[in-house]
Amino acid sequence: MQTTDTLARTVHETWAAALGHDRFTDDDYFFSVGGTSLSALKVSARLTAALGRQVPVRLIFTCQTVSALTAALAQPH
């Protein structure tokens, strides 16, 4: 089980890799900082691999900040 800080770092790094930059805060909206449907699919796939559990792409669409996505992923599944 990852700590919330570690999970947030993983989400942030995954976003940066998918977006091709790290010029965003944990409260910036994914699609406002260059995210696209394709990059959302990349985030979903990379987080699924990194966390060892399914991270549906719809979660990136509903939890559009690093903070919100981290909180959702921290919930028991």
N, CA, C and O atoms as a printed pandas DataFrame, in Angstrom:
     atom_number atom_name residue_name chain_id  residue_number  x_coord  y_coord  z_coord
0              1         N          MET        A               1    0.846   -1.185    0.000
1              2        CA          MET        A               1    0.000    0.000    0.000
2              3         C          MET        A               1    0.887    1.242    0.000
3              4         O          MET        A               1    1.775    1.381    0.841
4              5         N          GLN        A               2    0.641    2.130   -0.937
5              6        CA          GLN        A               2    1.418    3.356   -1.013
6              7         C          GLN        A               2    0.850    4.407   -0.064
7              8         O          GLN        A               2   -0.353    4.446    0.194
8              9         N          THR        A               3    1.735    5.255    0.448
9             10        CA          THR        A               3    1.264    6.392    1.225
10            11         C          THR        A               3    0.646    7.406    0.259
11            12         O          THR        A               3    0.871    7.340   -0.950
12            13         N          THR        A               4   -0.118    8.328    0.794
13            14        CA          THR        A               4   -0.745    9.348   -0.049
14            15         C          THR        A               4    0.311   10.190   -0.755
15            16         O          THR        A               4    0.142   10.533   -1.925
16            17         N          ASP        A               5    1.400   10.530   -0.062
17            18        CA          ASP        A               5    2.471   11.315   -0.686
18            19         C          ASP        A               5    3.116   10.561   -1.842
19            20         O          ASP        A               5    3.370   11.138   -2.899
20            21         N          THR        A               6    3.377    9.286   -1.646
21            22        CA          THR        A               6    3.974    8.459   -2.690
22            23         C          THR        A               6    3.008    8.314   -3.859
23            24         O          THR        A               6    3.414    8.380   -5.020
24            25         N          LEU        A               7    1.741    8.117   -3.552
25            26        CA          LEU        A               7    0.721    7.994   -4.585
26            27         C          LEU        A               7    0.612    9.292   -5.388
27            28         O          LEU        A               7    0.533    9.258   -6.616
28            29         N          ALA        A               8    0.609   10.421   -4.703
29            30        CA          ALA        A               8    0.545   11.720   -5.382
30            31         C          ALA        A               8    1.753   11.919   -6.292
31            32         O          ALA        A               8    1.615   12.430   -7.404
32            33         N          ARG        A               9    2.919   11.524   -5.835
33            34        CA          ARG        A               9    4.135   11.636   -6.645
34            35         C          ARG        A               9    4.019   10.744   -7.891
35            36         O          ARG        A               9    4.401   11.155   -8.987
36            37         N          THR        A              10    3.496    9.533   -7.719
37            38        CA          THR        A              10    3.310    8.621   -8.841
38            39         C          THR        A              10    2.340    9.208   -9.860
39            40         O          THR        A              10    2.595    9.160  -11.063
40            41         N          VAL        A              11    1.229    9.761   -9.382
41            42        CA          VAL        A              11    0.251   10.383  -10.284
42            43         C          VAL        A              11    0.886   11.571  -11.006
43            44         O          VAL        A              11    0.738   11.708  -12.220
44            45         N          HIS        A              12    1.586   12.423  -10.272
45            46        CA          HIS        A              12    2.230   13.601  -10.870
46            47         C          HIS        A              12    3.237   13.174  -11.947
47            48         O          HIS        A              12    3.240   13.732  -13.044
48            49         N          GLU        A              13    4.071   12.212  -11.648
49            50        CA          GLU        A              13    5.071   11.744  -12.602
50            51         C          GLU        A              13    4.421   11.102  -13.824
51            52         O          GLU        A              13    4.920   11.242  -14.941
52            53         N          THR        A              14    3.315   10.403  -13.617
53            54        CA          THR        A              14    2.597    9.771  -14.718
54            55         C          THR        A              14    1.987   10.822  -15.639
55            56         O          THR        A              14    2.046   10.702  -16.863
56            57         N          TRP        A              15    1.401   11.854  -15.032
57            58        CA          TRP        A              15    0.882   12.970  -15.834
58            59         C          TRP        A              15    2.007   13.603  -16.640
59            60         O          TRP        A              15    1.853   13.837  -17.839
60            61         N          ALA        A              16    3.134   13.883  -15.999
61            62        CA          ALA        A              16    4.256   14.537  -16.672
62            63         C          ALA        A              16    4.732   13.709  -17.868
63            64         O          ALA        A              16    5.017   14.257  -18.933
64            65         N          ALA        A              17    4.815   12.418  -17.692
65            66        CA          ALA        A              17    5.245   11.547  -18.787
66            67         C          ALA        A              17    4.240   11.568  -19.937
67            68         O          ALA        A              17    4.634   11.623  -21.102
68            69         N          ALA        A              18    2.966   11.526  -19.624
69            70        CA          ALA        A              18    1.929   11.511  -20.661
70            71         C          ALA        A              18    1.794   12.864  -21.363
71            72         O          ALA        A              18    1.518   12.928  -22.561
72            73         N          LEU        A              19    1.991   13.942  -20.600
73            74        CA          LEU        A              19    1.854   15.290  -21.164
74            75         C          LEU        A              19    3.115   15.772  -21.866
75            76         O          LEU        A              19    3.054   16.639  -22.739
76            77         N          GLY        A              20    4.254   15.212  -21.486
77            78        CA          GLY        A              20    5.521   15.640  -22.058
78            79         C          GLY        A              20    6.087   16.877  -21.387
79            80         O          GLY        A              20    7.003   17.506  -21.917
80            81         N          HIS        A              21    5.552   17.233  -20.227
81            82        CA          HIS        A              21    6.064   18.361  -19.442
82            83         C          HIS        A              21    5.575   18.231  -18.001
83            84         O          HIS        A              21    4.679   17.442  -17.703
84            85         N          ASP        A              22    6.181   19.020  -17.117
85            86        CA          ASP        A              22    5.763   18.991  -15.711
86            87         C          ASP        A              22    5.401   20.392  -15.215
87            88         O          ASP        A              22    5.558   20.705  -14.035
88            89         N          ARG        A              23    4.921   21.219  -16.125
89            90        CA          ARG        A              23    4.557   22.596  -15.786
90            91         C          ARG        A              23    3.098   22.669  -15.336
91            92         O          ARG        A              23    2.271   23.314  -15.981
92            93         N          PHE        A              24    2.799   22.011  -14.239
93            94        CA          PHE        A              24    1.455   22.029  -13.676
94            95         C          PHE        A              24    1.549   21.774  -12.179
95            96         O          PHE        A              24    2.514   21.187  -11.690
96            97         N          THR        A              25    0.532   22.225  -11.469
97            98        CA          THR        A              25    0.455   21.973  -10.032
98            99         C          THR        A              25   -0.507   20.812   -9.795
99           100         O          THR        A              25   -1.154   20.327  -10.724
100          101         N          ASP        A              26   -0.590   20.386   -8.568
101          102        CA          ASP        A              26   -1.493   19.286   -8.243
102          103         C          ASP        A              26   -2.960   19.699   -8.291
103          104         O          ASP        A              26   -3.846   18.853   -8.168
104          105         N          ASP        A              27   -3.222   20.982   -8.469
105          106        CA          ASP        A              27   -4.600   21.468   -8.550
106          107         C          ASP        A              27   -4.979   21.990   -9.927
107          108         O          ASP        A              27   -6.078   22.514  -10.108
108          109         N          ASP        A              28   -4.078   21.852  -10.905
109          110        CA          ASP        A              28   -4.398   22.232  -12.282
110          111         C          ASP        A              28   -5.219   21.116  -12.937
111          112         O          ASP        A              28   -5.035   19.934  -12.644
112          113         N          TYR        A              29   -6.115   21.515  -13.817
113          114        CA          TYR        A              29   -6.950   20.547  -14.528
114          115         C          TYR        A              29   -6.182   19.920  -15.682
115          116         O          TYR        A              29   -5.517   20.611  -16.453
116          117         N          PHE        A              30   -6.285   18.614  -15.786
117          118        CA          PHE        A              30   -5.550   17.830  -16.776
118          119         C          PHE        A              30   -5.707   18.393  -18.184
119          120         O          PHE        A              30   -4.720   18.574  -18.897
120          121         N          PHE        A              31   -6.933   18.666  -18.581
121          122        CA          PHE        A              31   -7.177   19.117  -19.941
122          123         C          PHE        A              31   -6.804   20.586  -20.148
123          124         O          PHE        A              31   -6.683   21.035  -21.288
124          125         N          SER        A              32   -6.625   21.324  -19.078
125          126        CA          SER        A              32   -6.195   22.723  -19.172
126          127         C          SER        A              32   -4.684   22.858  -19.330
127          128         O          SER        A              32   -4.193   23.909  -19.742
128          129         N          VAL        A              33   -3.953   21.804  -19.005
129          130        CA          VAL        A              33   -2.485   21.853  -19.105
130          131         C          VAL        A              33   -1.967   21.018  -20.274
131          132         O          VAL        A              33   -0.796   20.639  -20.313
132          133         N          GLY        A              34   -2.862   20.739  -21.229
133          134        CA          GLY        A              34   -2.442   20.046  -22.440
134          135         C          GLY        A              34   -2.919   18.619  -22.578
135          136         O          GLY        A              34   -2.595   17.952  -23.561
136          137         N          GLY        A              35   -3.681   18.138  -21.616
137          138        CA          GLY        A              35   -4.180   16.771  -21.689
138          139         C          GLY        A              35   -5.184   16.591  -22.810
139          140         O          GLY        A              35   -5.962   17.493  -23.118
140          141         N          THR        A              36   -5.158   15.416  -23.414
141          142        CA          THR        A              36   -6.087   15.047  -24.483
142          143         C          THR        A              36   -6.670   13.682  -24.142
143          144         O          THR        A              36   -6.255   13.047  -23.172
144          145         N          SER        A              37   -7.618   13.240  -24.929
145          146        CA          SER        A              37   -8.181   11.901  -24.717
146          147         C          SER        A              37   -7.084   10.838  -24.820
147          148         O          SER        A              37   -7.064    9.882  -24.044
148          149         N          LEU        A              38   -6.180   11.009  -25.775
149          150        CA          LEU        A              38   -5.089   10.043  -25.945
150          151         C          LEU        A              38   -4.158   10.050  -24.739
151          152         O          LEU        A              38   -3.757    8.987  -24.266
152          153         N          SER        A              39   -3.807   11.230  -24.235
153          154        CA          SER        A              39   -2.922   11.273  -23.068
154          155         C          SER        A              39   -3.639   10.746  -21.820
155          156         O          SER        A              39   -2.989   10.208  -20.924
156          157         N          ALA        A              40   -4.957   10.891  -21.748
157          158        CA          ALA        A              40   -5.717   10.310  -20.631
158          159         C          ALA        A              40   -5.632    8.780  -20.678
159          160         O          ALA        A              40   -5.521    8.131  -19.637
160          161         N          LEU        A              41   -5.684    8.207  -21.881
161          162        CA          LEU        A              41   -5.516    6.762  -22.028
162          163         C          LEU        A              41   -4.121    6.326  -21.573
163          164         O          LEU        A              41   -3.962    5.277  -20.949
164          165         N          LYS        A              42   -3.120    7.139  -21.890
165          166        CA          LYS        A              42   -1.747    6.834  -21.469
166          167         C          LYS        A              42   -1.622    6.874  -19.946
167          168         O          LYS        A              42   -0.975    6.014  -19.348
168          169         N          VAL        A              43   -2.245    7.876  -19.322
169          170        CA          VAL        A              43   -2.224    7.975  -17.858
170          171         C          VAL        A              43   -2.874    6.740  -17.252
171          172         O          VAL        A              43   -2.333    6.141  -16.323
172          173         N          SER        A              44   -4.028    6.360  -17.775
173          174        CA          SER        A              44   -4.740    5.185  -17.279
174          175         C          SER        A              44   -3.859    3.934  -17.375
175          176         O          SER        A              44   -3.743    3.177  -16.411
176          177         N          ALA        A              45   -3.249    3.725  -18.526
177          178        CA          ALA        A              45   -2.407    2.539  -18.725
178          179         C          ALA        A              45   -1.182    2.552  -17.821
179          180         O          ALA        A              45   -0.827    1.530  -17.234
180          181         N          ARG        A              46   -0.536    3.708  -17.709
181          182        CA          ARG        A              46    0.680    3.802  -16.883
182          183         C          ARG        A              46    0.361    3.631  -15.394
183          184         O          ARG        A              46    1.112    2.980  -14.668
184          185         N          LEU        A              47   -0.749    4.213  -14.942
185          186        CA          LEU        A              47   -1.124    4.049  -13.529
186          187         C          LEU        A              47   -1.548    2.617  -13.244
187          188         O          LEU        A              47   -1.252    2.085  -12.174
188          189         N          THR        A              48   -2.239    1.988  -14.189
189          190        CA          THR        A              48   -2.620    0.587  -14.026
190          191         C          THR        A              48   -1.368   -0.270  -13.828
191          192         O          THR        A              48   -1.332   -1.129  -12.947
192          193         N          ALA        A              49   -0.345   -0.033  -14.648
193          194        CA          ALA        A              49    0.908   -0.787  -14.534
194          195         C          ALA        A              49    1.638   -0.460  -13.235
195          196         O          ALA        A              49    2.130   -1.359  -12.553
196          197         N          ALA        A              50    1.709    0.827  -12.891
197          198        CA          ALA        A              50    2.465    1.249  -11.705
198          199         C          ALA        A              50    1.815    0.791  -10.405
199          200         O          ALA        A              50    2.508    0.454   -9.445
200          201         N          LEU        A              51    0.478    0.780  -10.374
201          202        CA          LEU        A              51   -0.224    0.455   -9.134
202          203         C          LEU        A              51   -0.636   -1.011   -9.051
203          204         O          LEU        A              51   -1.033   -1.490   -7.989
204          205         N          GLY        A              52   -0.540   -1.716  -10.169
205          206        CA          GLY        A              52   -0.901   -3.131  -10.163
206          207         C          GLY        A              52   -2.396   -3.367   -9.995
207          208         O          GLY        A              52   -2.814   -4.412   -9.496
208          209         N          ARG        A              53   -3.191   -2.403  -10.410
209          210        CA          ARG        A              53   -4.649   -2.547  -10.391
210          211         C          ARG        A              53   -5.234   -1.666  -11.482
211          212         O          ARG        A              53   -4.619   -0.694  -11.920
212          213         N          GLN        A              54   -6.424   -2.025  -11.903
213          214        CA          GLN        A              54   -7.068   -1.300  -12.996
214          215         C          GLN        A              54   -7.399    0.137  -12.596
215          216         O          GLN        A              54   -8.028    0.376  -11.565
216          217         N          VAL        A              55   -6.970    1.084  -13.420
217          218        CA          VAL        A              55   -7.323    2.496  -13.252
218          219         C          VAL        A              55   -8.083    2.880  -14.519
219          220         O          VAL        A              55   -7.474    3.148  -15.555
220          221         N          PRO        A              56   -9.415    2.908  -14.435
221          222        CA          PRO        A              56  -10.197    3.192  -15.645
222          223         C          PRO        A              56   -9.983    4.615  -16.156
223          224         O          PRO        A              56   -9.815    5.552  -15.376
224          225         N          VAL        A              57   -9.992    4.755  -17.474
225          226        CA          VAL        A              57   -9.764    6.068  -18.076
226          227         C          VAL        A              57  -10.843    7.060  -17.643
227          228         O          VAL        A              57  -10.573    8.259  -17.564
228          229         N          ARG        A              58  -12.045    6.594  -17.366
229          230        CA          ARG        A              58  -13.110    7.511  -16.942
230          231         C          ARG        A              58  -12.740    8.235  -15.652
231          232         O          ARG        A              58  -13.239    9.329  -15.390
232          233         N          LEU        A              59  -11.866    7.630  -14.842
233          234        CA          LEU        A              59  -11.426    8.272  -13.606
234          235         C          LEU        A              59  -10.610    9.536  -13.898
235          236         O          LEU        A              59  -10.682   10.504  -13.141
236          237         N          ILE        A              60   -9.849    9.535  -14.972
237          238        CA          ILE        A              60   -9.070   10.718  -15.340
238          239         C          ILE        A              60  -10.022   11.839  -15.791
239          240         O          ILE        A              60   -9.747   13.019  -15.576
240          241         N          PHE        A              61  -11.143   11.453  -16.417
241          242        CA          PHE        A              61  -12.126   12.436  -16.862
242          243         C          PHE        A              61  -12.948   13.002  -15.705
243          244         O          PHE        A              61  -13.388   14.150  -15.763
244          245         N          THR        A              62  -13.157   12.214  -14.666
245          246        CA          THR        A              62  -13.961   12.693  -13.529
246          247         C          THR        A              62  -13.110   13.314  -12.428
247          248         O          THR        A              62  -13.593   14.171  -11.688
248          249         N          CYS        A              63  -11.874   12.903  -12.309
249          250        CA          CYS        A              63  -10.946   13.437  -11.303
250          251         C          CYS        A              63   -9.814   14.116  -12.062
251          252         O          CYS        A              63   -8.766   13.513  -12.292
252          253         N          GLN        A              64  -10.026   15.362  -12.448
253          254        CA          GLN        A              64   -9.161   16.016  -13.418
254          255         C          GLN        A              64   -7.969   16.746  -12.837
255          256         O          GLN        A              64   -7.272   17.446  -13.571
256          257         N          THR        A              65   -7.706   16.609  -11.538
257          258        CA          THR        A              65   -6.495   17.182  -10.951
258          259         C          THR        A              65   -5.693   16.059  -10.311
259          260         O          THR        A              65   -6.234   14.999   -9.998
260          261         N          VAL        A              66   -4.414   16.294  -10.121
261          262        CA          VAL        A              66   -3.581   15.306   -9.433
262          263         C          VAL        A              66   -4.154   15.049   -8.037
263          264         O          VAL        A              66   -4.229   13.903   -7.592
264          265         N          SER        A              67   -4.553   16.110   -7.358
265          266        CA          SER        A              67   -5.099   15.977   -5.998
266          267         C          SER        A              67   -6.357   15.117   -5.980
267          268         O          SER        A              67   -6.489   14.219   -5.149
268          269         N          ALA        A              68   -7.284   15.395   -6.902
269          270        CA          ALA        A              68   -8.541   14.628   -6.952
270          271         C          ALA        A              68   -8.301   13.180   -7.349
271          272         O          ALA        A              68   -8.909   12.272   -6.782
272          273         N          LEU        A              69   -7.431   12.959   -8.307
273          274        CA          LEU        A              69   -7.136   11.597   -8.745
274          275         C          LEU        A              69   -6.433   10.811   -7.642
275          276         O          LEU        A              69   -6.722    9.633   -7.432
276          277         N          THR        A              70   -5.514   11.463   -6.943
277          278        CA          THR        A              70   -4.831   10.810   -5.820
278          279         C          THR        A              70   -5.839   10.399   -4.746
279          280         O          THR        A              70   -5.792    9.279   -4.238
280          281         N          ALA        A              71   -6.748   11.313   -4.407
281          282        CA          ALA        A              71   -7.772   11.017   -3.387
282          283         C          ALA        A              71   -8.638    9.847   -3.813
283          284         O          ALA        A              71   -8.946    8.976   -2.999
284          285         N          ALA        A              72   -9.031    9.814   -5.068
285          286        CA          ALA        A              72   -9.864    8.707   -5.568
286          287         C          ALA        A              72   -9.101    7.385   -5.526
287          288         O          ALA        A              72   -9.653    6.355   -5.140
288          289         N          LEU        A              73   -7.840    7.420   -5.920
289          290        CA          LEU        A              73   -7.032    6.191   -5.933
290          291         C          LEU        A              73   -6.677    5.715   -4.532
291          292         O          LEU        A              73   -6.397    4.533   -4.333
292          293         N          ALA        A              74   -6.685    6.619   -3.559
293          294        CA          ALA        A              74   -6.359    6.258   -2.168
294          295         C          ALA        A              74   -7.511    5.535   -1.491
295          296         O          ALA        A              74   -7.318    4.889   -0.460
296          297         N          GLN        A              75   -8.709    5.637   -2.061
297          298        CA          GLN        A              75   -9.871    4.957   -1.476
298          299         C          GLN        A              75   -9.713    3.448   -1.642
299          300         O          GLN        A              75   -9.155    2.981   -2.634
300          301         N          PRO        A              76  -10.209    2.688   -0.662
301          302        CA          PRO        A              76  -10.150    1.214   -0.795
302          303         C          PRO        A              76  -10.894    0.781   -2.058
303          304         O          PRO        A              76  -11.951    1.321   -2.384
304          305         N          HIS        A              77  -10.343   -0.174   -2.744
305          306        CA          HIS        A              77  -10.976   -0.629   -3.987
306          307         C          HIS        A              77  -11.507   -2.031   -3.879
307          308         O          HIS        A              77  -12.067   -2.554   -4.843
